[in-house]
Amino acid sequence: MNRHLISAADLSRDDALLVLDTADELARISDRPIKKLPTLRGRTVVNLFFEDSTRTRISFEAAAKRLSADVINFSAKGSSVAKGESLKDTALTLEAMGADAVVIRHNASGAPHRLAEWVRGSVINAGDGAHEHPTQALLDAFTIRRRFGRSGGSGTSPPGAGPARGGALDGLRVTIVGDILHSRVARSNVLLLHTLGAEVLLVAPPTLLPVAVDAWPCSVGYDLDAALPKSDVVMMLRLQQERMNAAFFPSVREYSRRYGLDSARMAQLPERAIVMHPGPMNRGVEIAAGVADSPRSTVVEQVANGVSVRMAVLYLLLGGAEAEQ
């Protein structure tokens, strides 16, 4: 793997499978009474969050602590950033503190890329603007692989010792529905799922699709009902109204009627199909409560799997390279 994880495009097929297989091995730790490994003892991981986030920040913090790393949580609110300090000055401060890895979430697309130019440690993108969120895509792929029985960890090899390679997602049909325009999760998922062999379809109103979506490695549709019977996975996205500065659809009620997943629509899915959502959910808008809480929903699994996948990323970026030398 590269020294940083800024985009899902940074991952080759082998890199992605290595992360997923390592996560498979690390997921077994959650079943132990003591959920810790000494792998990153003495390393420092900084969570640098310029945007509010509960799920992602806690997930990275839990992942780092389970690997015995020291964790520093940095929030822009109440910090020198609120007084006008630039991202570069903040980066130099972290560099002086000896940060081995910086997990950054920022409202400006490209911020992790700039940060990587200023620090010697590894940079992990935890979401930048409407650009990317690569670890979310990895945990989504991990969840899909487990649900469809394509995991390949042997259960006998320690992390880094070359676990048996699991299957990719070749031939699976994944439909991503909703606010594609403002979604960093959608872009990262399209790139990673394509790399892993899945067929990706985006379904949204024309106003909620990016201008350059034709260049993405996926197909585009506008009719959710036509897509459902042919989908193995349906990923519902939240309407990010906080990022909207115009009227992208007539009303939330109209959007929900056309693009919301309720029980009637879920009945159109093939028997083995699953429903995903990266969270947080707007229940009753893009997804009905009954669907979100159904056995076919993976929402809770995605949160649990996020810790294992982020452990794998931290391990491979900070510990795996040294172990292999």
Short mmCIF file of N, CA, C and O in Angstrom, two decimals, residues 23-141:
data_model
loop_
_atom_site.label_atom_id
_atom_site.label_comp_id
_atom_site.label_asym_id
_atom_site.label_seq_id
_atom_site.Cartn_x
_atom_site.Cartn_y
_atom_site.Cartn_z
N ALA A 23 -8.76 -7.05 7.69
CA ALA A 23 -9.91 -6.72 8.53
C ALA A 23 -10.64 -7.98 8.99
O ALA A 23 -11.13 -8.05 10.12
N ASP A 24 -10.71 -8.98 8.12
CA ASP A 24 -11.32 -10.26 8.49
C ASP A 24 -10.61 -10.87 9.69
O ASP A 24 -11.25 -11.38 10.62
N GLU A 25 -9.29 -10.84 9.67
CA GLU A 25 -8.51 -11.40 10.77
C GLU A 25 -8.69 -10.56 12.04
O GLU A 25 -8.85 -11.10 13.14
N LEU A 26 -8.65 -9.25 11.89
CA LEU A 26 -8.76 -8.36 13.05
C LEU A 26 -10.15 -8.37 13.66
O LEU A 26 -10.32 -8.09 14.84
N ALA A 27 -11.17 -8.67 12.85
CA ALA A 27 -12.54 -8.71 13.36
C ALA A 27 -12.71 -9.77 14.44
O ALA A 27 -13.60 -9.66 15.30
N ARG A 28 -11.86 -10.77 14.43
CA ARG A 28 -11.95 -11.84 15.44
C ARG A 28 -11.62 -11.32 16.83
O ARG A 28 -11.99 -11.94 17.83
N ILE A 29 -10.91 -10.21 16.89
CA ILE A 29 -10.54 -9.65 18.21
C ILE A 29 -11.78 -9.20 18.97
O ILE A 29 -11.83 -9.26 20.20
N SER A 30 -12.81 -8.77 18.26
CA SER A 30 -14.03 -8.28 18.92
C SER A 30 -14.74 -9.39 19.69
O SER A 30 -15.58 -9.11 20.53
N ASP A 31 -14.40 -10.65 19.41
CA ASP A 31 -15.02 -11.76 20.13
C ASP A 31 -14.22 -12.16 21.37
O ASP A 31 -14.64 -13.03 22.12
N ARG A 32 -13.07 -11.53 21.57
CA ARG A 32 -12.24 -11.86 22.72
C ARG A 32 -12.62 -11.05 23.95
O ARG A 32 -13.15 -9.95 23.83
N PRO A 33 -12.33 -11.55 25.15
CA PRO A 33 -12.59 -10.77 26.37
C PRO A 33 -11.77 -9.48 26.39
O PRO A 33 -12.24 -8.43 26.82
N ILE A 34 -10.49 -9.55 25.93
CA ILE A 34 -9.63 -8.37 25.85
C ILE A 34 -9.46 -8.03 24.38
O ILE A 34 -8.82 -8.77 23.62
N LYS A 35 -10.03 -6.93 23.98
CA LYS A 35 -10.08 -6.56 22.56
C LYS A 35 -8.91 -5.66 22.18
O LYS A 35 -9.10 -4.56 21.67
N LYS A 36 -7.68 -6.12 22.44
CA LYS A 36 -6.52 -5.27 22.17
C LYS A 36 -5.37 -6.08 21.61
O LYS A 36 -5.19 -7.25 21.95
N LEU A 37 -4.58 -5.42 20.75
CA LEU A 37 -3.32 -5.95 20.25
C LEU A 37 -2.23 -4.92 20.53
O LEU A 37 -2.50 -3.73 20.53
N PRO A 38 -1.00 -5.35 20.73
CA PRO A 38 0.08 -4.39 21.02
C PRO A 38 0.74 -3.82 19.77
O PRO A 38 1.75 -3.14 19.84
N THR A 39 0.15 -4.05 18.61
CA THR A 39 0.79 -3.77 17.32
C THR A 39 1.32 -2.35 17.17
O THR A 39 2.43 -2.15 16.68
N LEU A 40 0.55 -1.35 17.56
CA LEU A 40 0.94 0.04 17.35
C LEU A 40 1.30 0.75 18.65
O LEU A 40 1.18 1.97 18.76
N ARG A 41 1.77 -0.02 19.62
CA ARG A 41 2.17 0.58 20.89
C ARG A 41 3.31 1.58 20.62
O ARG A 41 4.28 1.27 19.93
N GLY A 42 3.18 2.78 21.19
CA GLY A 42 4.19 3.81 20.99
C GLY A 42 3.93 4.70 19.79
O GLY A 42 4.62 5.71 19.62
N ARG A 43 2.97 4.36 18.96
CA ARG A 43 2.60 5.20 17.81
C ARG A 43 1.51 6.19 18.23
O ARG A 43 0.71 5.90 19.13
N THR A 44 1.48 7.34 17.56
CA THR A 44 0.49 8.37 17.87
C THR A 44 -0.40 8.62 16.66
O THR A 44 0.09 8.89 15.56
N VAL A 45 -1.71 8.52 16.87
CA VAL A 45 -2.71 8.79 15.83
C VAL A 45 -3.51 10.02 16.24
O VAL A 45 -4.05 10.08 17.34
N VAL A 46 -3.57 11.00 15.33
CA VAL A 46 -4.32 12.23 15.60
C VAL A 46 -5.59 12.24 14.77
O VAL A 46 -5.55 12.07 13.54
N ASN A 47 -6.72 12.41 15.42
CA ASN A 47 -8.00 12.59 14.72
C ASN A 47 -8.23 14.09 14.57
O ASN A 47 -8.53 14.79 15.53
N LEU A 48 -8.05 14.58 13.34
CA LEU A 48 -8.12 16.01 13.05
C LEU A 48 -9.44 16.30 12.33
O LEU A 48 -9.55 16.14 11.12
N PHE A 49 -10.45 16.71 13.09
CA PHE A 49 -11.80 16.84 12.53
C PHE A 49 -12.24 18.30 12.49
O PHE A 49 -12.42 18.94 13.52
N PHE A 50 -12.39 18.81 11.26
CA PHE A 50 -12.87 20.17 11.04
C PHE A 50 -14.37 20.18 10.80
O PHE A 50 -14.96 21.24 10.68
N GLU A 51 -14.98 19.01 10.70
CA GLU A 51 -16.43 18.86 10.58
C GLU A 51 -16.93 17.98 11.71
O GLU A 51 -16.21 17.08 12.15
N ASP A 52 -18.16 18.22 12.14
CA ASP A 52 -18.75 17.38 13.17
C ASP A 52 -18.94 15.96 12.66
O ASP A 52 -19.36 15.74 11.52
N SER A 53 -18.58 15.01 13.48
CA SER A 53 -18.81 13.60 13.16
C SER A 53 -18.73 12.81 14.45
O SER A 53 -17.79 13.00 15.23
N THR A 54 -19.70 11.96 14.65
CA THR A 54 -19.66 11.08 15.82
C THR A 54 -19.21 9.69 15.42
O THR A 54 -18.23 9.15 15.95
N ARG A 55 -19.89 9.14 14.43
CA ARG A 55 -19.65 7.75 14.02
C ARG A 55 -18.21 7.53 13.54
O ARG A 55 -17.51 6.63 14.00
N THR A 56 -17.74 8.36 12.62
CA THR A 56 -16.42 8.15 12.03
C THR A 56 -15.30 8.42 13.04
O THR A 56 -14.35 7.64 13.13
N ARG A 57 -15.42 9.48 13.81
CA ARG A 57 -14.36 9.81 14.78
C ARG A 57 -14.23 8.73 15.84
O ARG A 57 -13.13 8.28 16.16
N ILE A 58 -15.36 8.29 16.38
CA ILE A 58 -15.32 7.25 17.41
C ILE A 58 -14.80 5.94 16.84
O ILE A 58 -14.04 5.21 17.49
N SER A 59 -15.16 5.65 15.59
CA SER A 59 -14.70 4.42 14.95
C SER A 59 -13.17 4.42 14.80
O SER A 59 -12.50 3.44 15.11
N PHE A 60 -12.61 5.53 14.33
CA PHE A 60 -11.15 5.63 14.21
C PHE A 60 -10.48 5.58 15.57
O PHE A 60 -9.42 4.97 15.73
N GLU A 61 -11.08 6.24 16.56
CA GLU A 61 -10.51 6.23 17.90
C GLU A 61 -10.49 4.82 18.48
O GLU A 61 -9.48 4.37 19.04
N ALA A 62 -11.61 4.10 18.33
CA ALA A 62 -11.67 2.72 18.82
C ALA A 62 -10.66 1.83 18.10
O ALA A 62 -9.99 0.99 18.72
N ALA A 63 -10.53 2.03 16.78
CA ALA A 63 -9.60 1.23 15.99
C ALA A 63 -8.16 1.43 16.47
O ALA A 63 -7.40 0.48 16.65
N ALA A 64 -7.78 2.71 16.66
CA ALA A 64 -6.41 3.00 17.08
C ALA A 64 -6.14 2.47 18.48
O ALA A 64 -5.07 1.89 18.75
N LYS A 65 -7.10 2.60 19.38
CA LYS A 65 -6.90 2.14 20.76
C LYS A 65 -6.84 0.62 20.84
O LYS A 65 -6.11 0.07 21.67
N ARG A 66 -7.59 -0.07 20.00
CA ARG A 66 -7.52 -1.54 20.01
C ARG A 66 -6.18 -2.04 19.51
O ARG A 66 -5.79 -3.18 19.77
N LEU A 67 -5.46 -1.19 18.77
CA LEU A 67 -4.11 -1.53 18.32
C LEU A 67 -3.06 -0.94 19.25
O LEU A 67 -1.87 -0.94 18.93
N SER A 68 -3.50 -0.39 20.40
CA SER A 68 -2.62 0.15 21.46
C SER A 68 -1.90 1.43 21.07
O SER A 68 -0.87 1.77 21.65
N ALA A 69 -2.41 2.16 20.08
CA ALA A 69 -1.81 3.45 19.72
C ALA A 69 -2.30 4.53 20.69
O ALA A 69 -3.35 4.41 21.32
N ASP A 70 -1.50 5.58 20.82
CA ASP A 70 -1.94 6.76 21.57
C ASP A 70 -2.79 7.61 20.64
O ASP A 70 -2.43 7.81 19.47
N VAL A 71 -3.91 8.12 21.13
CA VAL A 71 -4.86 8.86 20.29
C VAL A 71 -5.02 10.28 20.81
O VAL A 71 -5.22 10.50 22.00
N ILE A 72 -4.91 11.24 19.90
CA ILE A 72 -5.18 12.64 20.21
C ILE A 72 -6.35 13.09 19.36
O ILE A 72 -6.31 12.98 18.13
N ASN A 73 -7.42 13.54 20.00
CA ASN A 73 -8.59 14.03 19.28
C ASN A 73 -8.52 15.55 19.19
O ASN A 73 -8.45 16.25 20.21
N PHE A 74 -8.52 16.05 17.95
CA PHE A 74 -8.41 17.49 17.69
C PHE A 74 -9.70 17.94 17.03
O PHE A 74 -10.05 17.45 15.96
N SER A 75 -10.41 18.86 17.65
CA SER A 75 -11.63 19.42 17.08
C SER A 75 -11.40 20.89 16.75
O SER A 75 -10.79 21.61 17.54
N ALA A 76 -11.84 21.30 15.58
CA ALA A 76 -11.63 22.69 15.15
C ALA A 76 -12.33 23.67 16.09
O ALA A 76 -11.84 24.77 16.33
N LYS A 77 -13.47 23.27 16.63
CA LYS A 77 -14.20 24.15 17.55
C LYS A 77 -13.42 24.26 18.86
O LYS A 77 -13.02 23.27 19.45
N GLY A 78 -13.20 25.49 19.29
CA GLY A 78 -12.48 25.70 20.54
C GLY A 78 -10.98 25.60 20.40
O GLY A 78 -10.26 25.66 21.39
N SER A 79 -10.49 25.43 19.18
CA SER A 79 -9.05 25.33 18.95
C SER A 79 -8.53 26.61 18.32
O SER A 79 -9.27 27.56 18.09
N SER A 80 -7.23 26.62 18.00
CA SER A 80 -6.64 27.79 17.35
C SER A 80 -7.20 28.02 15.95
O SER A 80 -7.10 29.12 15.41
N VAL A 81 -7.80 26.98 15.37
CA VAL A 81 -8.42 27.13 14.05
C VAL A 81 -9.54 28.15 14.13
O VAL A 81 -9.74 28.97 13.22
N ALA A 82 -10.28 28.13 15.23
CA ALA A 82 -11.37 29.08 15.41
C ALA A 82 -10.84 30.51 15.53
O ALA A 82 -11.58 31.48 15.35
N LYS A 83 -9.54 30.64 15.84
CA LYS A 83 -8.92 31.96 15.95
C LYS A 83 -8.25 32.39 14.65
O LYS A 83 -7.59 33.43 14.61
N GLY A 84 -8.36 31.55 13.63
CA GLY A 84 -7.81 31.92 12.33
C GLY A 84 -6.58 31.15 11.90
O GLY A 84 -5.99 31.45 10.87
N GLU A 85 -6.16 30.15 12.68
CA GLU A 85 -4.98 29.38 12.30
C GLU A 85 -5.24 28.60 11.02
O GLU A 85 -6.31 28.00 10.85
N SER A 86 -4.28 28.56 10.11
CA SER A 86 -4.44 27.88 8.83
C SER A 86 -4.23 26.38 8.99
O SER A 86 -3.67 25.91 9.99
N LEU A 87 -4.66 25.63 7.97
CA LEU A 87 -4.46 24.18 7.97
C LEU A 87 -2.97 23.86 8.00
O LEU A 87 -2.53 22.92 8.68
N LYS A 88 -2.16 24.64 7.28
CA LYS A 88 -0.73 24.37 7.25
C LYS A 88 -0.10 24.56 8.63
O LYS A 88 0.72 23.73 9.07
N ASP A 89 -0.49 25.61 9.34
CA ASP A 89 0.05 25.83 10.68
C ASP A 89 -0.36 24.72 11.63
O ASP A 89 0.43 24.28 12.47
N THR A 90 -1.60 24.27 11.49
CA THR A 90 -2.06 23.14 12.30
C THR A 90 -1.25 21.90 11.98
O THR A 90 -0.84 21.15 12.88
N ALA A 91 -0.98 21.67 10.69
CA ALA A 91 -0.19 20.51 10.27
C ALA A 91 1.22 20.57 10.85
O ALA A 91 1.75 19.55 11.32
N LEU A 92 1.83 21.75 10.85
CA LEU A 92 3.18 21.89 11.39
C LEU A 92 3.20 21.64 12.90
O LEU A 92 4.17 21.09 13.44
N THR A 93 2.12 22.03 13.57
CA THR A 93 2.01 21.76 15.00
C THR A 93 1.95 20.26 15.26
O THR A 93 2.62 19.72 16.16
N LEU A 94 1.13 19.55 14.47
CA LEU A 94 1.03 18.10 14.61
C LEU A 94 2.36 17.42 14.30
O LEU A 94 2.75 16.45 14.95
N GLU A 95 3.05 17.94 13.29
CA GLU A 95 4.36 17.40 12.93
C GLU A 95 5.34 17.53 14.10
O GLU A 95 6.10 16.61 14.41
N ALA A 96 5.29 18.68 14.76
CA ALA A 96 6.17 18.91 15.91
C ALA A 96 5.84 17.98 17.07
O ALA A 96 6.72 17.65 17.88
N MET A 97 4.58 17.56 17.16
CA MET A 97 4.17 16.64 18.22
C MET A 97 4.53 15.19 17.91
O MET A 97 4.35 14.31 18.76
N GLY A 98 5.00 14.95 16.70
CA GLY A 98 5.40 13.59 16.34
C GLY A 98 4.26 12.67 15.97
O GLY A 98 4.31 11.47 16.27
N ALA A 99 3.25 13.19 15.29
CA ALA A 99 2.12 12.36 14.88
C ALA A 99 2.56 11.35 13.82
O ALA A 99 3.17 11.72 12.82
N ASP A 100 2.26 10.08 14.05
CA ASP A 100 2.60 9.04 13.07
C ASP A 100 1.53 8.91 11.99
O ASP A 100 1.82 8.51 10.87
N ALA A 101 0.29 9.24 12.35
CA ALA A 101 -0.81 9.21 11.39
C ALA A 101 -1.79 10.31 11.74
O ALA A 101 -2.05 10.58 12.92
N VAL A 102 -2.33 10.95 10.72
CA VAL A 102 -3.34 11.99 10.91
C VAL A 102 -4.59 11.57 10.14
O VAL A 102 -4.55 11.36 8.93
N VAL A 103 -5.68 11.41 10.87
CA VAL A 103 -6.98 11.11 10.27
C VAL A 103 -7.71 12.43 10.16
O VAL A 103 -8.01 13.08 11.16
N ILE A 104 -7.99 12.87 8.94
CA ILE A 104 -8.55 14.21 8.75
C ILE A 104 -9.93 14.16 8.10
O ILE A 104 -10.14 13.44 7.12
N ARG A 105 -10.85 14.93 8.68
CA ARG A 105 -12.13 15.22 8.03
C ARG A 105 -12.23 16.72 7.87
O ARG A 105 -12.01 17.46 8.84
N HIS A 106 -12.52 17.15 6.64
CA HIS A 106 -12.51 18.59 6.35
C HIS A 106 -13.63 18.91 5.38
O HIS A 106 -13.99 18.09 4.54
N ASN A 107 -14.17 20.11 5.48
CA ASN A 107 -15.28 20.50 4.59
C ASN A 107 -14.79 20.93 3.21
O ASN A 107 -15.60 21.15 2.31
N ALA A 108 -13.49 21.04 3.02
CA ALA A 108 -12.94 21.44 1.72
C ALA A 108 -12.37 20.22 1.00
O ALA A 108 -11.53 19.51 1.53
N SER A 109 -12.86 19.99 -0.21
CA SER A 109 -12.32 18.89 -1.01
C SER A 109 -10.84 19.15 -1.30
O SER A 109 -10.45 20.27 -1.64
N GLY A 110 -10.02 18.13 -1.12
CA GLY A 110 -8.60 18.26 -1.39
C GLY A 110 -7.75 18.56 -0.17
O GLY A 110 -6.52 18.54 -0.25
N ALA A 111 -8.37 18.84 0.98
CA ALA A 111 -7.60 19.16 2.19
C ALA A 111 -6.65 18.02 2.60
O ALA A 111 -5.50 18.29 2.96
N PRO A 112 -7.08 16.75 2.57
CA PRO A 112 -6.13 15.68 2.94
C PRO A 112 -4.91 15.62 2.01
O PRO A 112 -3.81 15.32 2.46
N HIS A 113 -5.13 15.91 0.73
CA HIS A 113 -4.02 15.90 -0.22
C HIS A 113 -2.99 16.97 0.13
O HIS A 113 -1.78 16.72 0.10
N ARG A 114 -3.46 18.15 0.49
CA ARG A 114 -2.54 19.22 0.88
C ARG A 114 -1.84 18.87 2.18
O ARG A 114 -0.64 19.12 2.34
N LEU A 115 -2.57 18.30 3.13
CA LEU A 115 -1.98 17.92 4.41
C LEU A 115 -0.83 16.93 4.21
O LEU A 115 0.19 17.00 4.90
N ALA A 116 -1.01 16.00 3.28
CA ALA A 116 0.01 14.99 3.02
C ALA A 116 1.32 15.60 2.54
O ALA A 116 2.39 14.98 2.67
N GLU A 117 1.26 16.82 2.00
CA GLU A 117 2.48 17.51 1.54
C GLU A 117 3.25 18.14 2.69
O GLU A 117 4.42 18.49 2.54
N TRP A 118 2.60 18.28 3.85
CA TRP A 118 3.19 19.02 4.96
C TRP A 118 3.62 18.16 6.14
O TRP A 118 4.32 18.64 7.03
N VAL A 119 3.18 16.90 6.20
CA VAL A 119 3.54 16.05 7.33
C VAL A 119 4.28 14.81 6.85
O VAL A 119 4.09 14.35 5.72
N ARG A 120 5.13 14.27 7.72
CA ARG A 120 5.89 13.07 7.37
C ARG A 120 5.10 11.80 7.66
O ARG A 120 5.40 10.75 7.10
N GLY A 121 4.12 11.88 8.56
CA GLY A 121 3.33 10.71 8.89
C GLY A 121 2.32 10.38 7.81
O GLY A 121 2.20 11.08 6.80
N SER A 122 1.58 9.31 8.02
CA SER A 122 0.54 8.89 7.08
C SER A 122 -0.70 9.76 7.26
O SER A 122 -1.04 10.16 8.37
N VAL A 123 -1.38 10.04 6.15
CA VAL A 123 -2.63 10.80 6.17
C VAL A 123 -3.75 9.90 5.69
O VAL A 123 -3.64 9.25 4.65
N ILE A 124 -4.82 9.85 6.46
CA ILE A 124 -5.99 9.05 6.11
C ILE A 124 -7.18 10.00 5.96
O ILE A 124 -7.51 10.76 6.87
N ASN A 125 -7.81 9.94 4.82
CA ASN A 125 -8.95 10.80 4.53
C ASN A 125 -10.21 10.22 5.17
O ASN A 125 -10.68 9.15 4.79
N ALA A 126 -10.79 10.96 6.11
CA ALA A 126 -12.03 10.53 6.77
C ALA A 126 -13.22 11.32 6.23
O ALA A 126 -14.26 11.41 6.87
N GLY A 127 -13.05 11.88 5.02
CA GLY A 127 -14.12 12.63 4.38
C GLY A 127 -13.70 14.06 4.10
O GLY A 127 -13.40 14.80 5.04
N ASP A 128 -13.64 14.42 2.81
CA ASP A 128 -13.29 15.80 2.47
C ASP A 128 -14.33 16.38 1.52
O ASP A 128 -14.46 15.98 0.38
N GLY A 129 -15.08 17.34 2.03
CA GLY A 129 -16.13 17.99 1.25
C GLY A 129 -17.07 16.99 0.62
O GLY A 129 -17.55 16.05 1.27
N ALA A 130 -17.33 17.17 -0.67
CA ALA A 130 -18.16 16.22 -1.43
C ALA A 130 -17.27 15.34 -2.29
O ALA A 130 -17.71 14.82 -3.31
N HIS A 131 -16.02 15.18 -1.88
CA HIS A 131 -15.03 14.48 -2.70
C HIS A 131 -15.01 12.98 -2.42
O HIS A 131 -15.59 12.19 -3.16
N GLU A 132 -14.36 12.56 -1.31
CA GLU A 132 -14.23 11.13 -1.05
C GLU A 132 -14.28 10.78 0.43
O GLU A 132 -14.10 11.64 1.30
N HIS A 133 -14.49 9.49 0.68
CA HIS A 133 -14.50 8.92 2.03
C HIS A 133 -14.08 7.45 1.88
O HIS A 133 -14.90 6.54 1.99
N PRO A 134 -12.78 7.20 1.64
CA PRO A 134 -12.35 5.85 1.24
C PRO A 134 -12.56 4.76 2.29
O PRO A 134 -12.87 3.62 1.93
N THR A 135 -12.42 5.07 3.59
CA THR A 135 -12.61 4.00 4.58
C THR A 135 -14.08 3.59 4.68
O THR A 135 -14.39 2.45 5.03
N GLN A 136 -15.00 4.51 4.39
CA GLN A 136 -16.42 4.13 4.34
C GLN A 136 -16.67 3.15 3.20
O GLN A 136 -17.39 2.17 3.36
N ALA A 137 -16.06 3.40 2.06
CA ALA A 137 -16.19 2.47 0.94
C ALA A 137 -15.60 1.11 1.28
O ALA A 137 -16.17 0.06 0.92
N LEU A 138 -14.47 1.09 1.99
CA LEU A 138 -13.85 -0.18 2.38
C LEU A 138 -14.75 -0.96 3.33
O LEU A 138 -14.93 -2.17 3.19
N LEU A 139 -15.35 -0.27 4.31
CA LEU A 139 -16.21 -0.99 5.25
C LEU A 139 -17.50 -1.45 4.57
O LEU A 139 -18.05 -2.51 4.92
N ASP A 140 -17.97 -0.69 3.58
CA ASP A 140 -19.14 -1.14 2.83
C ASP A 140 -18.81 -2.39 2.02
O ASP A 140 -19.60 -3.35 1.99
N ALA A 141 -17.65 -2.39 1.36
CA ALA A 141 -17.23 -3.57 0.59
C ALA A 141 -17.02 -4.77 1.51
O ALA A 141 -17.37 -5.91 1.17
#
